[in-house]
mmCIF file of C-alpha atoms in Angstrom:
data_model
loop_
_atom_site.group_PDB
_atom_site.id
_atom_site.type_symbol
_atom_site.label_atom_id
_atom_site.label_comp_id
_atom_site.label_asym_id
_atom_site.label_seq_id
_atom_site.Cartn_x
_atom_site.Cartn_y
_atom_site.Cartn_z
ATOM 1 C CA UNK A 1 0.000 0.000 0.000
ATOM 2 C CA UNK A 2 2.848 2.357 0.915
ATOM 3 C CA UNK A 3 4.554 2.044 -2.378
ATOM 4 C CA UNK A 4 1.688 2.367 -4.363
ATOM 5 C CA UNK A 5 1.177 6.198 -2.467
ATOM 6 C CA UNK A 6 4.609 7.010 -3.147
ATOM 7 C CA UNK A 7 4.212 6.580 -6.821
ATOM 8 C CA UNK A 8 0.387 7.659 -7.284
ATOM 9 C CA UNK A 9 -0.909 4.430 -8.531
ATOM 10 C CA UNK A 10 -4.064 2.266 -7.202
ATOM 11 C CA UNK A 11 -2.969 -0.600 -4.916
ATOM 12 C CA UNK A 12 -4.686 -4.405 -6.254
ATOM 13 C CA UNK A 13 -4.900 -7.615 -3.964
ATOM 14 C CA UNK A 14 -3.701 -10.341 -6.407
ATOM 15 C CA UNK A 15 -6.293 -12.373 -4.551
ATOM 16 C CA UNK A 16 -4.364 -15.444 -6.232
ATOM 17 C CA UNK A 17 -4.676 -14.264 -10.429
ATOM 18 C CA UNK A 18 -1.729 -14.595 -12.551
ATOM 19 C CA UNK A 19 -0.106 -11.407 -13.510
ATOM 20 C CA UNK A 20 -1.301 -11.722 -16.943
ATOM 21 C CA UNK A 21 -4.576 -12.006 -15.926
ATOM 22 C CA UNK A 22 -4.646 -9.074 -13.789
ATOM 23 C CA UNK A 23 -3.089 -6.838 -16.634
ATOM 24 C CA UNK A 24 -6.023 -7.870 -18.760
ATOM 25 C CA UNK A 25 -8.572 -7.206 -16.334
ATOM 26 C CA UNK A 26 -7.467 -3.565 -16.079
ATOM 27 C CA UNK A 27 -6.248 -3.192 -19.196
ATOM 28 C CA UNK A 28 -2.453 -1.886 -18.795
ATOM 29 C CA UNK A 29 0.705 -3.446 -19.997
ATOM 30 C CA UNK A 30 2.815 -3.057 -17.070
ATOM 31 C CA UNK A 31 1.933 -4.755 -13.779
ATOM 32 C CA UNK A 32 4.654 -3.266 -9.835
ATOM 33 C CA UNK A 33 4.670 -6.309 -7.768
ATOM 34 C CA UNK A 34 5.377 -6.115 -4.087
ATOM 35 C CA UNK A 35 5.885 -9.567 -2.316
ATOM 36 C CA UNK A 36 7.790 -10.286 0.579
ATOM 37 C CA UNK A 37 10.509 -11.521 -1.507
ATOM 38 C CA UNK A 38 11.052 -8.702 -3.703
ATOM 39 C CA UNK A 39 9.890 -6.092 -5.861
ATOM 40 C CA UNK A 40 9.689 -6.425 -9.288
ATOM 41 C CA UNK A 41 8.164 -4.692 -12.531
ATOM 42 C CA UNK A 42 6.499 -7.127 -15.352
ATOM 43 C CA UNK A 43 6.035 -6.348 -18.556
ATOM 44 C CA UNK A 44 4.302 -8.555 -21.163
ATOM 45 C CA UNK A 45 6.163 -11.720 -20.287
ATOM 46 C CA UNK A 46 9.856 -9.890 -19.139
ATOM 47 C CA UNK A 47 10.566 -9.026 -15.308
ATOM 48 C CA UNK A 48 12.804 -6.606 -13.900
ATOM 49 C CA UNK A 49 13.742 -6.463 -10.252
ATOM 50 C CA UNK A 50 16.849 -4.451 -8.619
ATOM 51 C CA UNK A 51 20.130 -6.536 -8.949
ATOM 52 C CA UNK A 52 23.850 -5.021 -8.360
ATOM 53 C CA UNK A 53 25.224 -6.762 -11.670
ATOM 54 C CA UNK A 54 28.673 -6.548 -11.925
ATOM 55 C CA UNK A 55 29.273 -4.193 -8.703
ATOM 56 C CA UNK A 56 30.185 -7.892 -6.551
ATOM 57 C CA UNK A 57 32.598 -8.951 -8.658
ATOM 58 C CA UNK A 58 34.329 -5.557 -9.744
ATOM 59 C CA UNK A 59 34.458 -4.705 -5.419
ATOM 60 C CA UNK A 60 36.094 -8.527 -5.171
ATOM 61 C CA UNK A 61 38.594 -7.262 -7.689
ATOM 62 C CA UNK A 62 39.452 -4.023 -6.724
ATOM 63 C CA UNK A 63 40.518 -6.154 -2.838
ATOM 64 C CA UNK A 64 42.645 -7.720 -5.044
ATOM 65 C CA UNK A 65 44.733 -5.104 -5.881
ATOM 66 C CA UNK A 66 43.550 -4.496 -9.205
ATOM 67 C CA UNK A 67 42.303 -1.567 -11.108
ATOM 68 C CA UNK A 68 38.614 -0.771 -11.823
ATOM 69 C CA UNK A 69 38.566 1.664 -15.094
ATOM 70 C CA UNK A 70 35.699 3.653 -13.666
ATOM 71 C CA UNK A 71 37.384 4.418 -10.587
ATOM 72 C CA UNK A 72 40.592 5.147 -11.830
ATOM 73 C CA UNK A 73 38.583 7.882 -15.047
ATOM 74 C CA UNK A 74 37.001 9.356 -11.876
ATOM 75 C CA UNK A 75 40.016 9.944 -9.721
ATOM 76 C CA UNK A 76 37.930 8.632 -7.005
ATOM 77 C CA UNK A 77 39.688 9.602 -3.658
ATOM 78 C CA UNK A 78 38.117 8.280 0.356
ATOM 79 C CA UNK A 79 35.629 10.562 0.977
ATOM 80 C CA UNK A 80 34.368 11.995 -2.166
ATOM 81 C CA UNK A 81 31.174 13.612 -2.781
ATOM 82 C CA UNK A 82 30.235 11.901 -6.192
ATOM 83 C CA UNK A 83 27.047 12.801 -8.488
ATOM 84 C CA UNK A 84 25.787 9.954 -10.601
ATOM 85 C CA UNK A 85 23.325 11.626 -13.180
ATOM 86 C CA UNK A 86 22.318 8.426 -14.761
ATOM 87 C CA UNK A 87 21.562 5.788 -11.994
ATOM 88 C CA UNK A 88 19.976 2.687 -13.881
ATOM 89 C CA UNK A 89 21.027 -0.089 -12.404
ATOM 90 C CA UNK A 90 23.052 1.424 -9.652
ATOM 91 C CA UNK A 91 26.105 -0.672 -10.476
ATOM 92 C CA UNK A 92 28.719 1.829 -11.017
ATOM 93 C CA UNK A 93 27.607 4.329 -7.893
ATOM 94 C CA UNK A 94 27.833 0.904 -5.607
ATOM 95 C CA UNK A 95 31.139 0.540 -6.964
ATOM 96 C CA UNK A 96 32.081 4.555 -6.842
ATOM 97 C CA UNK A 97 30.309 4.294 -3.233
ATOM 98 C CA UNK A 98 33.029 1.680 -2.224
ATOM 99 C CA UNK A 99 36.028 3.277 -3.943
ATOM 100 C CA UNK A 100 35.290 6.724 -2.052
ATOM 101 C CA UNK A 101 34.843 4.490 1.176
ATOM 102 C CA UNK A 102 33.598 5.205 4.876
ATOM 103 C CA UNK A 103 33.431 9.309 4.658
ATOM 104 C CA UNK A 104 32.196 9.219 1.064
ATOM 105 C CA UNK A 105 29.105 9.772 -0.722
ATOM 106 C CA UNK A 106 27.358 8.919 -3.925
ATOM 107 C CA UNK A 107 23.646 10.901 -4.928
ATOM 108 C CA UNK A 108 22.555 8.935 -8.030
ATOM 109 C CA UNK A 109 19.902 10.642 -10.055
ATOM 110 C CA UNK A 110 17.006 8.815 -12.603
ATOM 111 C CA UNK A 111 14.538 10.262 -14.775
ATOM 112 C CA UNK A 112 12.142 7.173 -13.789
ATOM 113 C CA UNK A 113 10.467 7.417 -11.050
ATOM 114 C CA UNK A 114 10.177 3.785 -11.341
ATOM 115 C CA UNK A 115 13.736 2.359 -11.850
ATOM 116 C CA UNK A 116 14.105 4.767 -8.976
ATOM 117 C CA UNK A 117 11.667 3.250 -6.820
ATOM 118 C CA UNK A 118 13.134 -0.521 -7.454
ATOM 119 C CA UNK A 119 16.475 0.627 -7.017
ATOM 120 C CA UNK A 120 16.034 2.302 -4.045
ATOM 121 C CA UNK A 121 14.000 -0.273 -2.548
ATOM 122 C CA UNK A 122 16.935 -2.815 -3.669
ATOM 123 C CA UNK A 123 19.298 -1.044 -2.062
ATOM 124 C CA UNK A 124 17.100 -1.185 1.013
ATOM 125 C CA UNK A 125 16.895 -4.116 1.129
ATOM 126 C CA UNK A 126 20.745 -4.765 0.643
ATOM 127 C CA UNK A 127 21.609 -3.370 3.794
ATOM 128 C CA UNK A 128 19.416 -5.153 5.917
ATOM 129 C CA UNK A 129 21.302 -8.792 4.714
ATOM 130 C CA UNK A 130 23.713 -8.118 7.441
ATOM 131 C CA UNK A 131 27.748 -6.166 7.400
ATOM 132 C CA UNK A 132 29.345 -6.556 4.064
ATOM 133 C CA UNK A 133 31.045 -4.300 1.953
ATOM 134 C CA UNK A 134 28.545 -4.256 -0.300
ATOM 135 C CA UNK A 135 25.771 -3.758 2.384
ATOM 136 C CA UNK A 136 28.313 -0.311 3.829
ATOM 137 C CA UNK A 137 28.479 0.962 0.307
ATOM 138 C CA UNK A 138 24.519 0.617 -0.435
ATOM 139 C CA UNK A 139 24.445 2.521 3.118
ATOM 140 C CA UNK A 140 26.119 5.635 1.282
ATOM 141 C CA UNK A 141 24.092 5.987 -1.999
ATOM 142 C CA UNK A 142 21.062 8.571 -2.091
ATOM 143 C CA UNK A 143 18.859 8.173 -4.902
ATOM 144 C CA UNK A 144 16.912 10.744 -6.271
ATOM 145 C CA UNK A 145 14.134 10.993 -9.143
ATOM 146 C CA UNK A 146 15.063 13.915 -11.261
ATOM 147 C CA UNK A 147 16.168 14.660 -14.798
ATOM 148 C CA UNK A 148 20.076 15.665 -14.313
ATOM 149 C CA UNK A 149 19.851 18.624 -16.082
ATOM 150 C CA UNK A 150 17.053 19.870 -13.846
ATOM 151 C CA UNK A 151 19.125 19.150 -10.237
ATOM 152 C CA UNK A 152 22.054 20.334 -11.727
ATOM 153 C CA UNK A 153 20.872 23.629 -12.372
ATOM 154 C CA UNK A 154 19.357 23.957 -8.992
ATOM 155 C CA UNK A 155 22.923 23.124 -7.523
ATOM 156 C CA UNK A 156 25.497 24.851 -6.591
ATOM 157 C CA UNK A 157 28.822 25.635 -7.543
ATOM 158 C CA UNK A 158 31.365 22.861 -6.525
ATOM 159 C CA UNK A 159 29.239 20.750 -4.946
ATOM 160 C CA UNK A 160 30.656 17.269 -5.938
ATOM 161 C CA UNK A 161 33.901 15.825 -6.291
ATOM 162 C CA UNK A 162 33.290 14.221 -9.763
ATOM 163 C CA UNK A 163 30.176 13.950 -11.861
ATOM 164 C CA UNK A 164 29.468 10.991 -13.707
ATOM 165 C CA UNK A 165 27.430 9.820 -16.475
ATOM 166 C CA UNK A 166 26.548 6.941 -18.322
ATOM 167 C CA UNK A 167 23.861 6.942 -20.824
ATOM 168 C CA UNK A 168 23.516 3.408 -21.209
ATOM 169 C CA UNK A 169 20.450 2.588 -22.313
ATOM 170 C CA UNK A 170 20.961 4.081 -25.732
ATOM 171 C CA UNK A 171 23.445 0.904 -26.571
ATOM 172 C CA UNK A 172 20.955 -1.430 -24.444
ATOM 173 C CA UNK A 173 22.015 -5.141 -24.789
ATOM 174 C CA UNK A 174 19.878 -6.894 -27.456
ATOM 175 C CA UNK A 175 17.701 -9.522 -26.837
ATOM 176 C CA UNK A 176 18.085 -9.361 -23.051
ATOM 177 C CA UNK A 177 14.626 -9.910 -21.701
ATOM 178 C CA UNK A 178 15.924 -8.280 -18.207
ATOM 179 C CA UNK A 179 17.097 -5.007 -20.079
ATOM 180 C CA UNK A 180 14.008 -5.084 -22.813
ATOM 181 C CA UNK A 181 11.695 -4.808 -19.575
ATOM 182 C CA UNK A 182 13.702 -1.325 -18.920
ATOM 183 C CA UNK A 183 13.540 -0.034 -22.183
ATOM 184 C CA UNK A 184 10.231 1.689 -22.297
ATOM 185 C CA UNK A 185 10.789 2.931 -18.399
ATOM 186 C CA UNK A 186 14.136 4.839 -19.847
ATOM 187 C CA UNK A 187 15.235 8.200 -21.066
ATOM 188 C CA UNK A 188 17.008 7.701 -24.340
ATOM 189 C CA UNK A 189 17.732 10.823 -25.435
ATOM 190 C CA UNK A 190 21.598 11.558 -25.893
ATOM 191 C CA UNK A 191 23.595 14.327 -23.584
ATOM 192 C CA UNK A 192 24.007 17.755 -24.702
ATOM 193 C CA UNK A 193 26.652 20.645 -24.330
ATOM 194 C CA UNK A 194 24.734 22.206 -22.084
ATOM 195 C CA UNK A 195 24.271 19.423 -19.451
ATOM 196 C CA UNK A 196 27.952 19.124 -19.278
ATOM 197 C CA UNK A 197 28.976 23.053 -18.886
ATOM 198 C CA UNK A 198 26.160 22.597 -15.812
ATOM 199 C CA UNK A 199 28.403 19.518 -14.860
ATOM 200 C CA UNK A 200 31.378 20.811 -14.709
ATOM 201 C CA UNK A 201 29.881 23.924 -12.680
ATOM 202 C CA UNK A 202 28.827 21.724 -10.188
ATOM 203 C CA UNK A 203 32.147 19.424 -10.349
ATOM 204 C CA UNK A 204 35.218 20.197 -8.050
ATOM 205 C CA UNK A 205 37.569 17.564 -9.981
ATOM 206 C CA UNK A 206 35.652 16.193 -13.182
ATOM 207 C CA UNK A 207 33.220 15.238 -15.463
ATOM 208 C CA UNK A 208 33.367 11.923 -16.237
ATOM 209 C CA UNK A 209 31.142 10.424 -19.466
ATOM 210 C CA UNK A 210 30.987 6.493 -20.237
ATOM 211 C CA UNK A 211 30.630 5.133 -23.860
ATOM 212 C CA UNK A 212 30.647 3.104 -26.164
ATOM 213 C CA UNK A 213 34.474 2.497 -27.511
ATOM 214 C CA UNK A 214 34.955 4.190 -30.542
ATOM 215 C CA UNK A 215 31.666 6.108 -29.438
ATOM 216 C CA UNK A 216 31.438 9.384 -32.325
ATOM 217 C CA UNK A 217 29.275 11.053 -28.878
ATOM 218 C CA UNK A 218 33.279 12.011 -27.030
ATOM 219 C CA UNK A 219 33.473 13.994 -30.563
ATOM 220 C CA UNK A 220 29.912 15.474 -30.867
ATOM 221 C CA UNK A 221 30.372 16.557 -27.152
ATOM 222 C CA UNK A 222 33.932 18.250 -27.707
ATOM 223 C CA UNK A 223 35.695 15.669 -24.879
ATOM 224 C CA UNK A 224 38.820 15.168 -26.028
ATOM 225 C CA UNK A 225 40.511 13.275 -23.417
ATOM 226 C CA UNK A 226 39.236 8.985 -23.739
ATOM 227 C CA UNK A 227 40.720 6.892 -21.520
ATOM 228 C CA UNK A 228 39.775 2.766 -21.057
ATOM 229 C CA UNK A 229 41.323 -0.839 -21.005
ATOM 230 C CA UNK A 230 42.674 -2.076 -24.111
ATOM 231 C CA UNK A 231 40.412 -4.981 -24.174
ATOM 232 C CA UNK A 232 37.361 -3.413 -22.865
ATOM 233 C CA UNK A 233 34.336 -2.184 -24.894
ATOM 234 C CA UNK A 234 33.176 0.999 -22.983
ATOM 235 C CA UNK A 235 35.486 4.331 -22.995
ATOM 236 C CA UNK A 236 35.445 6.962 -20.864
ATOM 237 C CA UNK A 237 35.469 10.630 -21.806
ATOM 238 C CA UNK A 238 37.429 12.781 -19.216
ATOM 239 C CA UNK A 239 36.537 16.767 -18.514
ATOM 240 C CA UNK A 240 39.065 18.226 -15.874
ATOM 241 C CA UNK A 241 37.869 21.090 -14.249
ATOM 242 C CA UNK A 242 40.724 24.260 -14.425
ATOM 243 C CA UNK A 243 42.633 23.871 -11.000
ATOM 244 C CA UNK A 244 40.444 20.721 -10.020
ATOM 245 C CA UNK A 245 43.945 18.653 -8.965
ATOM 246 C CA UNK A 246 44.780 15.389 -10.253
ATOM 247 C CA UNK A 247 45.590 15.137 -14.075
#
């Protein structure tokens, strides 16, 4: 009931119908269910729920010693004040959230308000499995739903450390059923000019944008700087702020 209030739609008892069945009977294509396992979107015959992804692994690297690409284009120091304008998945700002440790701070920002909700509930729901590193990082991640451009007018100068973005959902993976769910929820349009002068306003280090390799957007967007792994296929377009420190 409380989740349905918090995103202005009617609350339905299942009273034991299929999810199909209930989408017919009111005659929408997308179906929020809230069980006490989870909660989880459905549309058609796809299902998305919050999951970290790759944020496990990459943490269980970085312990080893090695570097995370992300981390190392955001010259992410302990207790940074990071801005991720493009949420999703919340992946990278659980890995950011880690990398800037105990006295750092990631605000992650999405257009949806219902990849928002999931998330957030996900996240939630993370830190109450007990004291992990995973669970600690969750613990320093505020989501927010709002268009970037929109918060990052209303915000001040210097604000953040390093602003981040990563417009993935315009190179969505084909043919995933847990990313087609997604797709309609998402804002596709490309970054501008103008969202990245209001970036790097708001930045105290950088502005840090993640592509495609070989992306034509670094070009269209005057970055000029591209650093990534050899064998990797995203890229990562590097603004420095004047005086912001590290190179």
């Amino acid at each position: 009931m409380l989740i349905s209030k918090k995103i202005n739609l009617p609350y339905i008892g299942r009273n034991n119908k299929g999810i199909k069945k209930l989408a017919k009977e009111y005659g929408v294509t997308g179906v929020i269910v809230v069980s006490a396992k989870r909660i989880s979107f459905h549309l058609e015959n796809k299902e998305f729920f919050y999951h970290p992804g790759m944020a496990k692994l990459r943490i269980k690297e970085m312990l080893k010693g090695k570097t995370d690409q992300m981390v190392k284009s955001m010259d992410i120091c302990p207790g940074d004040a990071i801005l991720d304008c493009t949420l999703g998945l919340g992946s990278d700002a659980l890995v950011a959230s880690y990398a800037a440790g105990p006295y750092g701070t990631v605000t992650g920002l999405e257009s949806s308000l219902l990849i928002e909700l999931l998330v957030r509930e996900g996240l939630a729901e993370m830190r109450d499995e007990g004291e992990t590193l995973m669970t600690r990082a969750a613990e320093r991640i505020t989501t927010l739903n709002s268009h970037h451009l929109e918060f990052l007018t209303n915000t001040p100068d210097g604000t953040y450390d390093t602003v981040y973005f990563d417009p993935m959902f315009r190179h969505c993976i084909k043919g995933s059923p847990y990313m087609d769910a997604m797709r309609p929820l998402t804002d596709h349009s490309p970054l501008n000019c103008l969202v990245l002068q209001e970036a790097l306003r708001v930045c105290r280090k950088r502005v840090v944008v993640k592509e495609k390799k070989g992306s034509t957007e670094f070009t269209r967007l005057g970055i000029h700087r591209v650093d990534g792994g050899k064998y990797s296929p995203v890229a990562f377009g590097i603004i420095i702020k004047r005086g912001g420190g590290h190179g």
